[in-house]
Amino acid sequence: MRHISPDLQDALSDRAREHYSTVLPYHNWEQARDTMSVAARFAVHSDHPEITDNGPLLIISAAWQGADYYMPDNYKFASKEERAAAAALQSLPELWDEDRELLASGIIDTDVAKTAKDTLFGNALYIATQGYFAGSNKHFVKRIRRIREELKEVPWELTVERTKTLGAQVLAESEKPIFEILPNDEAEQWLESIQENLDYLQHKFDSNKLT
């Protein structure tokens, strides 16, 4: 692993911007920036070497995790995450082989269908992509509205149902690794925030305040 300077981190992260849609309401550069922000929090607050030693790489990976999401499926890749990993590898020749392997496996680990992650790094990146679940109530609902808009305005009842199902999955999959990624008190708050947001969304729906 080679030291990644702040300038190089910024350059390699910013290079991902052109790989994001300018029209999709959710899967866009704003979502990547959200993920980068959570990844940066993990890098600063963690005391686990797999996260602290690879902090800059985690942020770069966060920038690339949704790359080329908007492109039509040509069946060349098994998942959108594999396609994003391939785009990153092609675009980041500056990284050493060890870093390239960790970045690619981490991005592939962000696939919600891949319940067994390969590394703690991959777990951290996956949890970062779902970071809006642990954000403020306002930010959480804003992201859910964007997802709903991207899915062509599906009924709110179905949106809430799907969100609660995914939220339960995120909670279950985060329950162990978040305590390796963050100090105990922050990890507990992270999990509590997810449940609070899910309850808040249900309350907003029951009160007819989502339409």
mmCIF file with all atom_site columns, C-alpha atoms in Angstrom:
data_model
loop_
_atom_site.group_PDB
_atom_site.id
_atom_site.type_symbol
_atom_site.label_atom_id
_atom_site.label_alt_id
_atom_site.label_comp_id
_atom_site.label_asym_id
_atom_site.label_entity_id
_atom_site.label_seq_id
_atom_site.pdbx_PDB_ins_code
_atom_site.Cartn_x
_atom_site.Cartn_y
_atom_site.Cartn_z
_atom_site.occupancy
_atom_site.B_iso_or_equiv
_atom_site.pdbx_formal_charge
_atom_site.auth_seq_id
_atom_site.auth_comp_id
_atom_site.auth_asym_id
_atom_site.auth_atom_id
_atom_site.pdbx_PDB_model_num
ATOM 1   C CA . MET A 1 1   ? 0.000   0.000   0.000   1.00 0.00 ? 1   MET A CA 1
ATOM 2   C CA . ARG A 1 2   ? 1.368   3.397   -0.969  1.00 0.00 ? 2   ARG A CA 1
ATOM 3   C CA . HIS A 1 3   ? 0.648   6.607   0.921   1.00 0.00 ? 3   HIS A CA 1
ATOM 4   C CA . ILE A 1 4   ? -2.147  8.550   -0.790  1.00 0.00 ? 4   ILE A CA 1
ATOM 5   C CA . SER A 1 5   ? -1.736  12.284  -0.290  1.00 0.00 ? 5   SER A CA 1
ATOM 6   C CA . PRO A 1 6   ? -4.775  14.537  0.223   1.00 0.00 ? 6   PRO A CA 1
ATOM 7   C CA . ASP A 1 7   ? -4.219  16.062  -3.222  1.00 0.00 ? 7   ASP A CA 1
ATOM 8   C CA . LEU A 1 8   ? -4.098  12.645  -4.887  1.00 0.00 ? 8   LEU A CA 1
ATOM 9   C CA . GLN A 1 9   ? -7.152  11.523  -2.933  1.00 0.00 ? 9   GLN A CA 1
ATOM 10  C CA . ASP A 1 10  ? -9.094  14.548  -4.188  1.00 0.00 ? 10  ASP A CA 1
ATOM 11  C CA . ALA A 1 11  ? -7.900  14.093  -7.771  1.00 0.00 ? 11  ALA A CA 1
ATOM 12  C CA . LEU A 1 12  ? -8.792  10.408  -7.952  1.00 0.00 ? 12  LEU A CA 1
ATOM 13  C CA . SER A 1 13  ? -12.158 11.026  -6.305  1.00 0.00 ? 13  SER A CA 1
ATOM 14  C CA . ASP A 1 14  ? -13.088 13.960  -8.537  1.00 0.00 ? 14  ASP A CA 1
ATOM 15  C CA . ARG A 1 15  ? -12.265 11.859  -11.587 1.00 0.00 ? 15  ARG A CA 1
ATOM 16  C CA . ALA A 1 16  ? -15.378 9.800   -10.846 1.00 0.00 ? 16  ALA A CA 1
ATOM 17  C CA . ARG A 1 17  ? -17.753 12.734  -11.341 1.00 0.00 ? 17  ARG A CA 1
ATOM 18  C CA . GLU A 1 18  ? -18.051 12.270  -15.107 1.00 0.00 ? 18  GLU A CA 1
ATOM 19  C CA . HIS A 1 19  ? -19.224 8.697   -14.532 1.00 0.00 ? 19  HIS A CA 1
ATOM 20  C CA . TYR A 1 20  ? -22.438 9.817   -12.824 1.00 0.00 ? 20  TYR A CA 1
ATOM 21  C CA . SER A 1 21  ? -25.785 10.760  -14.342 1.00 0.00 ? 21  SER A CA 1
ATOM 22  C CA . THR A 1 22  ? -26.819 14.400  -14.425 1.00 0.00 ? 22  THR A CA 1
ATOM 23  C CA . VAL A 1 23  ? -30.523 13.501  -14.676 1.00 0.00 ? 23  VAL A CA 1
ATOM 24  C CA . LEU A 1 24  ? -31.149 10.625  -12.256 1.00 0.00 ? 24  LEU A CA 1
ATOM 25  C CA . PRO A 1 25  ? -32.683 12.000  -9.028  1.00 0.00 ? 25  PRO A CA 1
ATOM 26  C CA . TYR A 1 26  ? -30.837 9.610   -6.686  1.00 0.00 ? 26  TYR A CA 1
ATOM 27  C CA . HIS A 1 27  ? -27.968 7.755   -8.364  1.00 0.00 ? 27  HIS A CA 1
ATOM 28  C CA . ASN A 1 28  ? -25.912 10.835  -9.111  1.00 0.00 ? 28  ASN A CA 1
ATOM 29  C CA . TRP A 1 29  ? -22.846 12.727  -7.872  1.00 0.00 ? 29  TRP A CA 1
ATOM 30  C CA . GLU A 1 30  ? -24.725 13.965  -4.812  1.00 0.00 ? 30  GLU A CA 1
ATOM 31  C CA . GLN A 1 31  ? -25.211 10.363  -3.692  1.00 0.00 ? 31  GLN A CA 1
ATOM 32  C CA . ALA A 1 32  ? -21.497 9.745   -4.232  1.00 0.00 ? 32  ALA A CA 1
ATOM 33  C CA . ARG A 1 33  ? -20.636 12.819  -2.163  1.00 0.00 ? 33  ARG A CA 1
ATOM 34  C CA . ASP A 1 34  ? -22.930 11.602  0.620   1.00 0.00 ? 34  ASP A CA 1
ATOM 35  C CA . THR A 1 35  ? -21.139 8.260   0.614   1.00 0.00 ? 35  THR A CA 1
ATOM 36  C CA . MET A 1 36  ? -17.747 9.978   0.640   1.00 0.00 ? 36  MET A CA 1
ATOM 37  C CA . SER A 1 37  ? -18.789 12.028  3.654   1.00 0.00 ? 37  SER A CA 1
ATOM 38  C CA . VAL A 1 38  ? -19.714 8.917   5.622   1.00 0.00 ? 38  VAL A CA 1
ATOM 39  C CA . ALA A 1 39  ? -16.513 7.167   4.510   1.00 0.00 ? 39  ALA A CA 1
ATOM 40  C CA . ALA A 1 40  ? -14.510 10.175  5.714   1.00 0.00 ? 40  ALA A CA 1
ATOM 41  C CA . ARG A 1 41  ? -16.255 9.972   9.088   1.00 0.00 ? 41  ARG A CA 1
ATOM 42  C CA . PHE A 1 42  ? -15.322 6.306   9.370   1.00 0.00 ? 42  PHE A CA 1
ATOM 43  C CA . ALA A 1 43  ? -11.712 7.063   8.415   1.00 0.00 ? 43  ALA A CA 1
ATOM 44  C CA . VAL A 1 44  ? -11.421 9.760   11.089  1.00 0.00 ? 44  VAL A CA 1
ATOM 45  C CA . HIS A 1 45  ? -13.312 8.087   13.935  1.00 0.00 ? 45  HIS A CA 1
ATOM 46  C CA . SER A 1 46  ? -12.326 4.443   13.493  1.00 0.00 ? 46  SER A CA 1
ATOM 47  C CA . ASP A 1 47  ? -9.548  2.811   15.459  1.00 0.00 ? 47  ASP A CA 1
ATOM 48  C CA . HIS A 1 48  ? -9.416  -0.344  13.318  1.00 0.00 ? 48  HIS A CA 1
ATOM 49  C CA . PRO A 1 49  ? -6.239  -0.547  11.178  1.00 0.00 ? 49  PRO A CA 1
ATOM 50  C CA . GLU A 1 50  ? -8.109  -1.867  8.137   1.00 0.00 ? 50  GLU A CA 1
ATOM 51  C CA . ILE A 1 51  ? -10.065 1.397   8.096   1.00 0.00 ? 51  ILE A CA 1
ATOM 52  C CA . THR A 1 52  ? -7.529  3.902   9.437   1.00 0.00 ? 52  THR A CA 1
ATOM 53  C CA . ASP A 1 53  ? -4.668  2.637   7.261   1.00 0.00 ? 53  ASP A CA 1
ATOM 54  C CA . ASN A 1 54  ? -6.889  2.762   4.180   1.00 0.00 ? 54  ASN A CA 1
ATOM 55  C CA . GLY A 1 55  ? -8.850  5.920   4.934   1.00 0.00 ? 55  GLY A CA 1
ATOM 56  C CA . PRO A 1 56  ? -7.978  7.798   1.718   1.00 0.00 ? 56  PRO A CA 1
ATOM 57  C CA . LEU A 1 57  ? -8.664  4.673   -0.354  1.00 0.00 ? 57  LEU A CA 1
ATOM 58  C CA . LEU A 1 58  ? -12.044 4.243   1.361   1.00 0.00 ? 58  LEU A CA 1
ATOM 59  C CA . ILE A 1 59  ? -13.016 7.779   0.363   1.00 0.00 ? 59  ILE A CA 1
ATOM 60  C CA . ILE A 1 60  ? -11.839 7.226   -3.223  1.00 0.00 ? 60  ILE A CA 1
ATOM 61  C CA . SER A 1 61  ? -13.818 3.970   -3.344  1.00 0.00 ? 61  SER A CA 1
ATOM 62  C CA . ALA A 1 62  ? -16.869 5.825   -2.054  1.00 0.00 ? 62  ALA A CA 1
ATOM 63  C CA . ALA A 1 63  ? -16.555 8.266   -4.955  1.00 0.00 ? 63  ALA A CA 1
ATOM 64  C CA . TRP A 1 64  ? -16.535 5.420   -7.472  1.00 0.00 ? 64  TRP A CA 1
ATOM 65  C CA . GLN A 1 65  ? -19.073 2.987   -5.965  1.00 0.00 ? 65  GLN A CA 1
ATOM 66  C CA . GLY A 1 66  ? -21.926 4.218   -8.180  1.00 0.00 ? 66  GLY A CA 1
ATOM 67  C CA . ALA A 1 67  ? -19.936 4.919   -11.342 1.00 0.00 ? 67  ALA A CA 1
ATOM 68  C CA . ASP A 1 68  ? -21.727 4.289   -14.665 1.00 0.00 ? 68  ASP A CA 1
ATOM 69  C CA . TYR A 1 69  ? -24.907 3.239   -12.838 1.00 0.00 ? 69  TYR A CA 1
ATOM 70  C CA . TYR A 1 70  ? -26.997 4.977   -15.494 1.00 0.00 ? 70  TYR A CA 1
ATOM 71  C CA . MET A 1 71  ? -25.504 3.023   -18.416 1.00 0.00 ? 71  MET A CA 1
ATOM 72  C CA . PRO A 1 72  ? -27.698 0.383   -20.089 1.00 0.00 ? 72  PRO A CA 1
ATOM 73  C CA . ASP A 1 73  ? -27.038 -3.203  -19.074 1.00 0.00 ? 73  ASP A CA 1
ATOM 74  C CA . ASN A 1 74  ? -24.960 -4.907  -21.738 1.00 0.00 ? 74  ASN A CA 1
ATOM 75  C CA . TYR A 1 75  ? -24.609 -8.157  -19.735 1.00 0.00 ? 75  TYR A CA 1
ATOM 76  C CA . LYS A 1 76  ? -20.837 -7.807  -19.700 1.00 0.00 ? 76  LYS A CA 1
ATOM 77  C CA . PHE A 1 77  ? -20.851 -7.537  -15.906 1.00 0.00 ? 77  PHE A CA 1
ATOM 78  C CA . ALA A 1 78  ? -22.703 -9.595  -13.311 1.00 0.00 ? 78  ALA A CA 1
ATOM 79  C CA . SER A 1 79  ? -23.819 -6.483  -11.440 1.00 0.00 ? 79  SER A CA 1
ATOM 80  C CA . LYS A 1 80  ? -23.736 -2.692  -11.566 1.00 0.00 ? 80  LYS A CA 1
ATOM 81  C CA . GLU A 1 81  ? -21.188 -2.832  -8.757  1.00 0.00 ? 81  GLU A CA 1
ATOM 82  C CA . GLU A 1 82  ? -18.814 -4.947  -10.857 1.00 0.00 ? 82  GLU A CA 1
ATOM 83  C CA . ARG A 1 83  ? -19.202 -2.441  -13.678 1.00 0.00 ? 83  ARG A CA 1
ATOM 84  C CA . ALA A 1 84  ? -18.393 0.429   -11.276 1.00 0.00 ? 84  ALA A CA 1
ATOM 85  C CA . ALA A 1 85  ? -15.324 -1.441  -10.035 1.00 0.00 ? 85  ALA A CA 1
ATOM 86  C CA . ALA A 1 86  ? -14.148 -1.979  -13.607 1.00 0.00 ? 86  ALA A CA 1
ATOM 87  C CA . ALA A 1 87  ? -14.617 1.721   -14.419 1.00 0.00 ? 87  ALA A CA 1
ATOM 88  C CA . ALA A 1 88  ? -12.596 2.673   -11.364 1.00 0.00 ? 88  ALA A CA 1
ATOM 89  C CA . LEU A 1 89  ? -9.757  0.284   -12.161 1.00 0.00 ? 89  LEU A CA 1
ATOM 90  C CA . GLN A 1 90  ? -9.558  1.562   -15.715 1.00 0.00 ? 90  GLN A CA 1
ATOM 91  C CA . SER A 1 91  ? -9.532  5.178   -14.566 1.00 0.00 ? 91  SER A CA 1
ATOM 92  C CA . LEU A 1 92  ? -7.112  4.978   -11.625 1.00 0.00 ? 92  LEU A CA 1
ATOM 93  C CA . PRO A 1 93  ? -3.743  3.730   -12.909 1.00 0.00 ? 93  PRO A CA 1
ATOM 94  C CA . GLU A 1 94  ? -1.945  5.610   -10.130 1.00 0.00 ? 94  GLU A CA 1
ATOM 95  C CA . LEU A 1 95  ? -3.045  3.105   -7.501  1.00 0.00 ? 95  LEU A CA 1
ATOM 96  C CA . TRP A 1 96  ? -0.815  0.215   -6.540  1.00 0.00 ? 96  TRP A CA 1
ATOM 97  C CA . ASP A 1 97  ? -2.037  -3.318  -7.236  1.00 0.00 ? 97  ASP A CA 1
ATOM 98  C CA . GLU A 1 98  ? -2.847  -3.981  -3.569  1.00 0.00 ? 98  GLU A CA 1
ATOM 99  C CA . ASP A 1 99  ? -4.970  -0.845  -3.398  1.00 0.00 ? 99  ASP A CA 1
ATOM 100 C CA . ARG A 1 100 ? -6.680  -1.620  -6.697  1.00 0.00 ? 100 ARG A CA 1
ATOM 101 C CA . GLU A 1 101 ? -7.691  -5.058  -5.438  1.00 0.00 ? 101 GLU A CA 1
ATOM 102 C CA . LEU A 1 102 ? -9.083  -3.674  -2.173  1.00 0.00 ? 102 LEU A CA 1
ATOM 103 C CA . LEU A 1 103 ? -10.935 -0.866  -3.976  1.00 0.00 ? 103 LEU A CA 1
ATOM 104 C CA . ALA A 1 104 ? -12.511 -3.276  -6.483  1.00 0.00 ? 104 ALA A CA 1
ATOM 105 C CA . SER A 1 105 ? -13.565 -5.842  -3.888  1.00 0.00 ? 105 SER A CA 1
ATOM 106 C CA . GLY A 1 106 ? -14.941 -3.054  -1.676  1.00 0.00 ? 106 GLY A CA 1
ATOM 107 C CA . ILE A 1 107 ? -17.067 -1.622  -4.471  1.00 0.00 ? 107 ILE A CA 1
ATOM 108 C CA . ILE A 1 108 ? -18.382 -5.097  -5.347  1.00 0.00 ? 108 ILE A CA 1
ATOM 109 C CA . ASP A 1 109 ? -19.267 -5.547  -1.657  1.00 0.00 ? 109 ASP A CA 1
ATOM 110 C CA . THR A 1 110 ? -21.697 -2.599  -1.904  1.00 0.00 ? 110 THR A CA 1
ATOM 111 C CA . ASP A 1 111 ? -24.131 -4.811  -3.826  1.00 0.00 ? 111 ASP A CA 1
ATOM 112 C CA . VAL A 1 112 ? -27.140 -5.136  -1.488  1.00 0.00 ? 112 VAL A CA 1
ATOM 113 C CA . ALA A 1 113 ? -27.683 -8.674  -2.802  1.00 0.00 ? 113 ALA A CA 1
ATOM 114 C CA . LYS A 1 114 ? -24.173 -9.681  -1.640  1.00 0.00 ? 114 LYS A CA 1
ATOM 115 C CA . THR A 1 115 ? -24.937 -10.280 2.019   1.00 0.00 ? 115 THR A CA 1
ATOM 116 C CA . ALA A 1 116 ? -21.544 -11.792 2.894   1.00 0.00 ? 116 ALA A CA 1
ATOM 117 C CA . LYS A 1 117 ? -18.919 -9.093  2.437   1.00 0.00 ? 117 LYS A CA 1
ATOM 118 C CA . ASP A 1 118 ? -15.313 -10.075 1.763   1.00 0.00 ? 118 ASP A CA 1
ATOM 119 C CA . THR A 1 119 ? -13.577 -7.567  4.046   1.00 0.00 ? 119 THR A CA 1
ATOM 120 C CA . LEU A 1 120 ? -14.217 -5.061  6.810   1.00 0.00 ? 120 LEU A CA 1
ATOM 121 C CA . PHE A 1 121 ? -13.235 -2.431  4.232   1.00 0.00 ? 121 PHE A CA 1
ATOM 122 C CA . GLY A 1 122 ? -16.074 -3.688  2.026   1.00 0.00 ? 122 GLY A CA 1
ATOM 123 C CA . ASN A 1 123 ? -18.462 -3.662  4.968   1.00 0.00 ? 123 ASN A CA 1
ATOM 124 C CA . ALA A 1 124 ? -17.512 -0.060  5.748   1.00 0.00 ? 124 ALA A CA 1
ATOM 125 C CA . LEU A 1 125 ? -18.056 0.990   2.143   1.00 0.00 ? 125 LEU A CA 1
ATOM 126 C CA . TYR A 1 126 ? -21.423 -0.797  1.980   1.00 0.00 ? 126 TYR A CA 1
ATOM 127 C CA . ILE A 1 127 ? -22.577 0.811   5.230   1.00 0.00 ? 127 ILE A CA 1
ATOM 128 C CA . ALA A 1 128 ? -21.413 4.189   3.888   1.00 0.00 ? 128 ALA A CA 1
ATOM 129 C CA . THR A 1 129 ? -23.587 3.772   0.780   1.00 0.00 ? 129 THR A CA 1
ATOM 130 C CA . GLN A 1 130 ? -26.547 3.250   3.106   1.00 0.00 ? 130 GLN A CA 1
ATOM 131 C CA . GLY A 1 131 ? -25.460 6.094   5.378   1.00 0.00 ? 131 GLY A CA 1
ATOM 132 C CA . TYR A 1 132 ? -28.616 8.123   4.784   1.00 0.00 ? 132 TYR A CA 1
ATOM 133 C CA . PHE A 1 133 ? -30.436 5.599   6.971   1.00 0.00 ? 133 PHE A CA 1
ATOM 134 C CA . ALA A 1 134 ? -28.445 6.956   9.931   1.00 0.00 ? 134 ALA A CA 1
ATOM 135 C CA . GLY A 1 135 ? -28.596 10.636  8.969   1.00 0.00 ? 135 GLY A CA 1
ATOM 136 C CA . SER A 1 136 ? -30.938 13.319  10.212  1.00 0.00 ? 136 SER A CA 1
ATOM 137 C CA . ASN A 1 137 ? -34.688 12.775  9.798   1.00 0.00 ? 137 ASN A CA 1
ATOM 138 C CA . LYS A 1 138 ? -34.797 15.526  7.181   1.00 0.00 ? 138 LYS A CA 1
ATOM 139 C CA . HIS A 1 139 ? -31.920 14.138  5.144   1.00 0.00 ? 139 HIS A CA 1
ATOM 140 C CA . PHE A 1 140 ? -33.275 10.594  5.351   1.00 0.00 ? 140 PHE A CA 1
ATOM 141 C CA . VAL A 1 141 ? -36.706 11.565  4.017   1.00 0.00 ? 141 VAL A CA 1
ATOM 142 C CA . LYS A 1 142 ? -35.083 13.708  1.315   1.00 0.00 ? 142 LYS A CA 1
ATOM 143 C CA . ARG A 1 143 ? -33.107 10.709  0.041   1.00 0.00 ? 143 ARG A CA 1
ATOM 144 C CA . ILE A 1 144 ? -36.198 8.477   0.143   1.00 0.00 ? 144 ILE A CA 1
ATOM 145 C CA . ARG A 1 145 ? -38.086 11.057  -1.927  1.00 0.00 ? 145 ARG A CA 1
ATOM 146 C CA . ARG A 1 146 ? -35.256 11.034  -4.488  1.00 0.00 ? 146 ARG A CA 1
ATOM 147 C CA . ILE A 1 147 ? -35.296 7.242   -4.667  1.00 0.00 ? 147 ILE A CA 1
ATOM 148 C CA . ARG A 1 148 ? -39.065 7.256   -5.129  1.00 0.00 ? 148 ARG A CA 1
ATOM 149 C CA . GLU A 1 149 ? -38.769 9.852   -7.878  1.00 0.00 ? 149 GLU A CA 1
ATOM 150 C CA . GLU A 1 150 ? -36.152 7.753   -9.663  1.00 0.00 ? 150 GLU A CA 1
ATOM 151 C CA . LEU A 1 151 ? -38.444 4.732   -9.446  1.00 0.00 ? 151 LEU A CA 1
ATOM 152 C CA . LYS A 1 152 ? -41.132 6.720   -11.299 1.00 0.00 ? 152 LYS A CA 1
ATOM 153 C CA . GLU A 1 153 ? -43.248 7.768   -8.336  1.00 0.00 ? 153 GLU A CA 1
ATOM 154 C CA . VAL A 1 154 ? -44.231 4.367   -6.953  1.00 0.00 ? 154 VAL A CA 1
ATOM 155 C CA . PRO A 1 155 ? -47.015 4.571   -4.314  1.00 0.00 ? 155 PRO A CA 1
ATOM 156 C CA . TRP A 1 156 ? -45.867 5.824   -0.930  1.00 0.00 ? 156 TRP A CA 1
ATOM 157 C CA . GLU A 1 157 ? -47.186 2.698   0.774   1.00 0.00 ? 157 GLU A CA 1
ATOM 158 C CA . LEU A 1 158 ? -44.885 0.549   -1.352  1.00 0.00 ? 158 LEU A CA 1
ATOM 159 C CA . THR A 1 159 ? -41.995 2.999   -0.894  1.00 0.00 ? 159 THR A CA 1
ATOM 160 C CA . VAL A 1 160 ? -42.312 2.804   2.898   1.00 0.00 ? 160 VAL A CA 1
ATOM 161 C CA . GLU A 1 161 ? -42.594 -0.986  2.788   1.00 0.00 ? 161 GLU A CA 1
ATOM 162 C CA . ARG A 1 162 ? -39.489 -1.339  0.608   1.00 0.00 ? 162 ARG A CA 1
ATOM 163 C CA . THR A 1 163 ? -37.549 1.156   2.714   1.00 0.00 ? 163 THR A CA 1
ATOM 164 C CA . LYS A 1 164 ? -38.372 -0.663  5.936   1.00 0.00 ? 164 LYS A CA 1
ATOM 165 C CA . THR A 1 165 ? -37.338 -3.983  4.379   1.00 0.00 ? 165 THR A CA 1
ATOM 166 C CA . LEU A 1 166 ? -34.009 -2.570  3.212   1.00 0.00 ? 166 LEU A CA 1
ATOM 167 C CA . GLY A 1 167 ? -33.557 -0.771  6.523   1.00 0.00 ? 167 GLY A CA 1
ATOM 168 C CA . ALA A 1 168 ? -34.008 -4.022  8.426   1.00 0.00 ? 168 ALA A CA 1
ATOM 169 C CA . GLN A 1 169 ? -31.394 -5.626  6.169   1.00 0.00 ? 169 GLN A CA 1
ATOM 170 C CA . VAL A 1 170 ? -28.975 -2.735  6.706   1.00 0.00 ? 170 VAL A CA 1
ATOM 171 C CA . LEU A 1 171 ? -29.488 -2.982  10.469  1.00 0.00 ? 171 LEU A CA 1
ATOM 172 C CA . ALA A 1 172 ? -28.849 -6.727  10.493  1.00 0.00 ? 172 ALA A CA 1
ATOM 173 C CA . GLU A 1 173 ? -25.785 -6.514  8.271   1.00 0.00 ? 173 GLU A CA 1
ATOM 174 C CA . SER A 1 174 ? -24.351 -3.540  10.166  1.00 0.00 ? 174 SER A CA 1
ATOM 175 C CA . GLU A 1 175 ? -24.918 -4.846  13.667  1.00 0.00 ? 175 GLU A CA 1
ATOM 176 C CA . LYS A 1 176 ? -21.533 -6.570  13.983  1.00 0.00 ? 176 LYS A CA 1
ATOM 177 C CA . PRO A 1 177 ? -19.145 -4.673  11.639  1.00 0.00 ? 177 PRO A CA 1
ATOM 178 C CA . ILE A 1 178 ? -20.196 -1.183  12.762  1.00 0.00 ? 178 ILE A CA 1
ATOM 179 C CA . PHE A 1 179 ? -18.701 -1.978  16.181  1.00 0.00 ? 179 PHE A CA 1
ATOM 180 C CA . GLU A 1 180 ? -15.401 -2.798  14.456  1.00 0.00 ? 180 GLU A CA 1
ATOM 181 C CA . ILE A 1 181 ? -15.571 0.348   12.332  1.00 0.00 ? 181 ILE A CA 1
ATOM 182 C CA . LEU A 1 182 ? -16.598 2.876   14.999  1.00 0.00 ? 182 LEU A CA 1
ATOM 183 C CA . PRO A 1 183 ? -16.123 3.213   18.771  1.00 0.00 ? 183 PRO A CA 1
ATOM 184 C CA . ASN A 1 184 ? -18.897 1.511   20.740  1.00 0.00 ? 184 ASN A CA 1
ATOM 185 C CA . ASP A 1 185 ? -20.835 4.647   21.648  1.00 0.00 ? 185 ASP A CA 1
ATOM 186 C CA . GLU A 1 186 ? -20.851 5.905   18.049  1.00 0.00 ? 186 GLU A CA 1
ATOM 187 C CA . ALA A 1 187 ? -21.736 2.453   16.730  1.00 0.00 ? 187 ALA A CA 1
ATOM 188 C CA . GLU A 1 188 ? -24.688 2.201   19.106  1.00 0.00 ? 188 GLU A CA 1
ATOM 189 C CA . GLN A 1 189 ? -25.878 5.659   18.049  1.00 0.00 ? 189 GLN A CA 1
ATOM 190 C CA . TRP A 1 190 ? -25.546 4.655   14.388  1.00 0.00 ? 190 TRP A CA 1
ATOM 191 C CA . LEU A 1 191 ? -27.853 1.674   14.837  1.00 0.00 ? 191 LEU A CA 1
ATOM 192 C CA . GLU A 1 192 ? -30.302 3.661   16.963  1.00 0.00 ? 192 GLU A CA 1
ATOM 193 C CA . SER A 1 193 ? -30.470 6.386   14.290  1.00 0.00 ? 193 SER A CA 1
ATOM 194 C CA . ILE A 1 194 ? -31.415 3.854   11.629  1.00 0.00 ? 194 ILE A CA 1
ATOM 195 C CA . GLN A 1 195 ? -34.302 2.531   13.702  1.00 0.00 ? 195 GLN A CA 1
ATOM 196 C CA . GLU A 1 196 ? -35.402 6.051   14.611  1.00 0.00 ? 196 GLU A CA 1
ATOM 197 C CA . ASN A 1 197 ? -35.520 7.028   10.942  1.00 0.00 ? 197 ASN A CA 1
ATOM 198 C CA . LEU A 1 198 ? -37.530 3.952   9.996   1.00 0.00 ? 198 LEU A CA 1
ATOM 199 C CA . ASP A 1 199 ? -40.016 4.732   12.770  1.00 0.00 ? 199 ASP A CA 1
ATOM 200 C CA . TYR A 1 200 ? -40.086 8.384   11.676  1.00 0.00 ? 200 TYR A CA 1
ATOM 201 C CA . LEU A 1 201 ? -40.854 7.414   8.079   1.00 0.00 ? 201 LEU A CA 1
ATOM 202 C CA . GLN A 1 202 ? -43.714 5.196   9.196   1.00 0.00 ? 202 GLN A CA 1
ATOM 203 C CA . HIS A 1 203 ? -45.067 7.978   11.407  1.00 0.00 ? 203 HIS A CA 1
ATOM 204 C CA . LYS A 1 204 ? -44.895 10.482  8.528   1.00 0.00 ? 204 LYS A CA 1
ATOM 205 C CA . PHE A 1 205 ? -46.760 8.037   6.287   1.00 0.00 ? 205 PHE A CA 1
ATOM 206 C CA . ASP A 1 206 ? -49.409 7.259   8.907   1.00 0.00 ? 206 ASP A CA 1
ATOM 207 C CA . SER A 1 207 ? -49.911 11.003  9.408   1.00 0.00 ? 207 SER A CA 1
ATOM 208 C CA . ASN A 1 208 ? -50.295 11.597  5.643   1.00 0.00 ? 208 ASN A CA 1
ATOM 209 C CA . LYS A 1 209 ? -47.306 13.931  5.665   1.00 0.00 ? 209 LYS A CA 1
ATOM 210 C CA . LEU A 1 210 ? -45.310 12.316  2.857   1.00 0.00 ? 210 LEU A CA 1
ATOM 211 C CA . THR A 1 211 ? -47.504 13.319  -0.082  1.00 0.00 ? 211 THR A CA 1
#
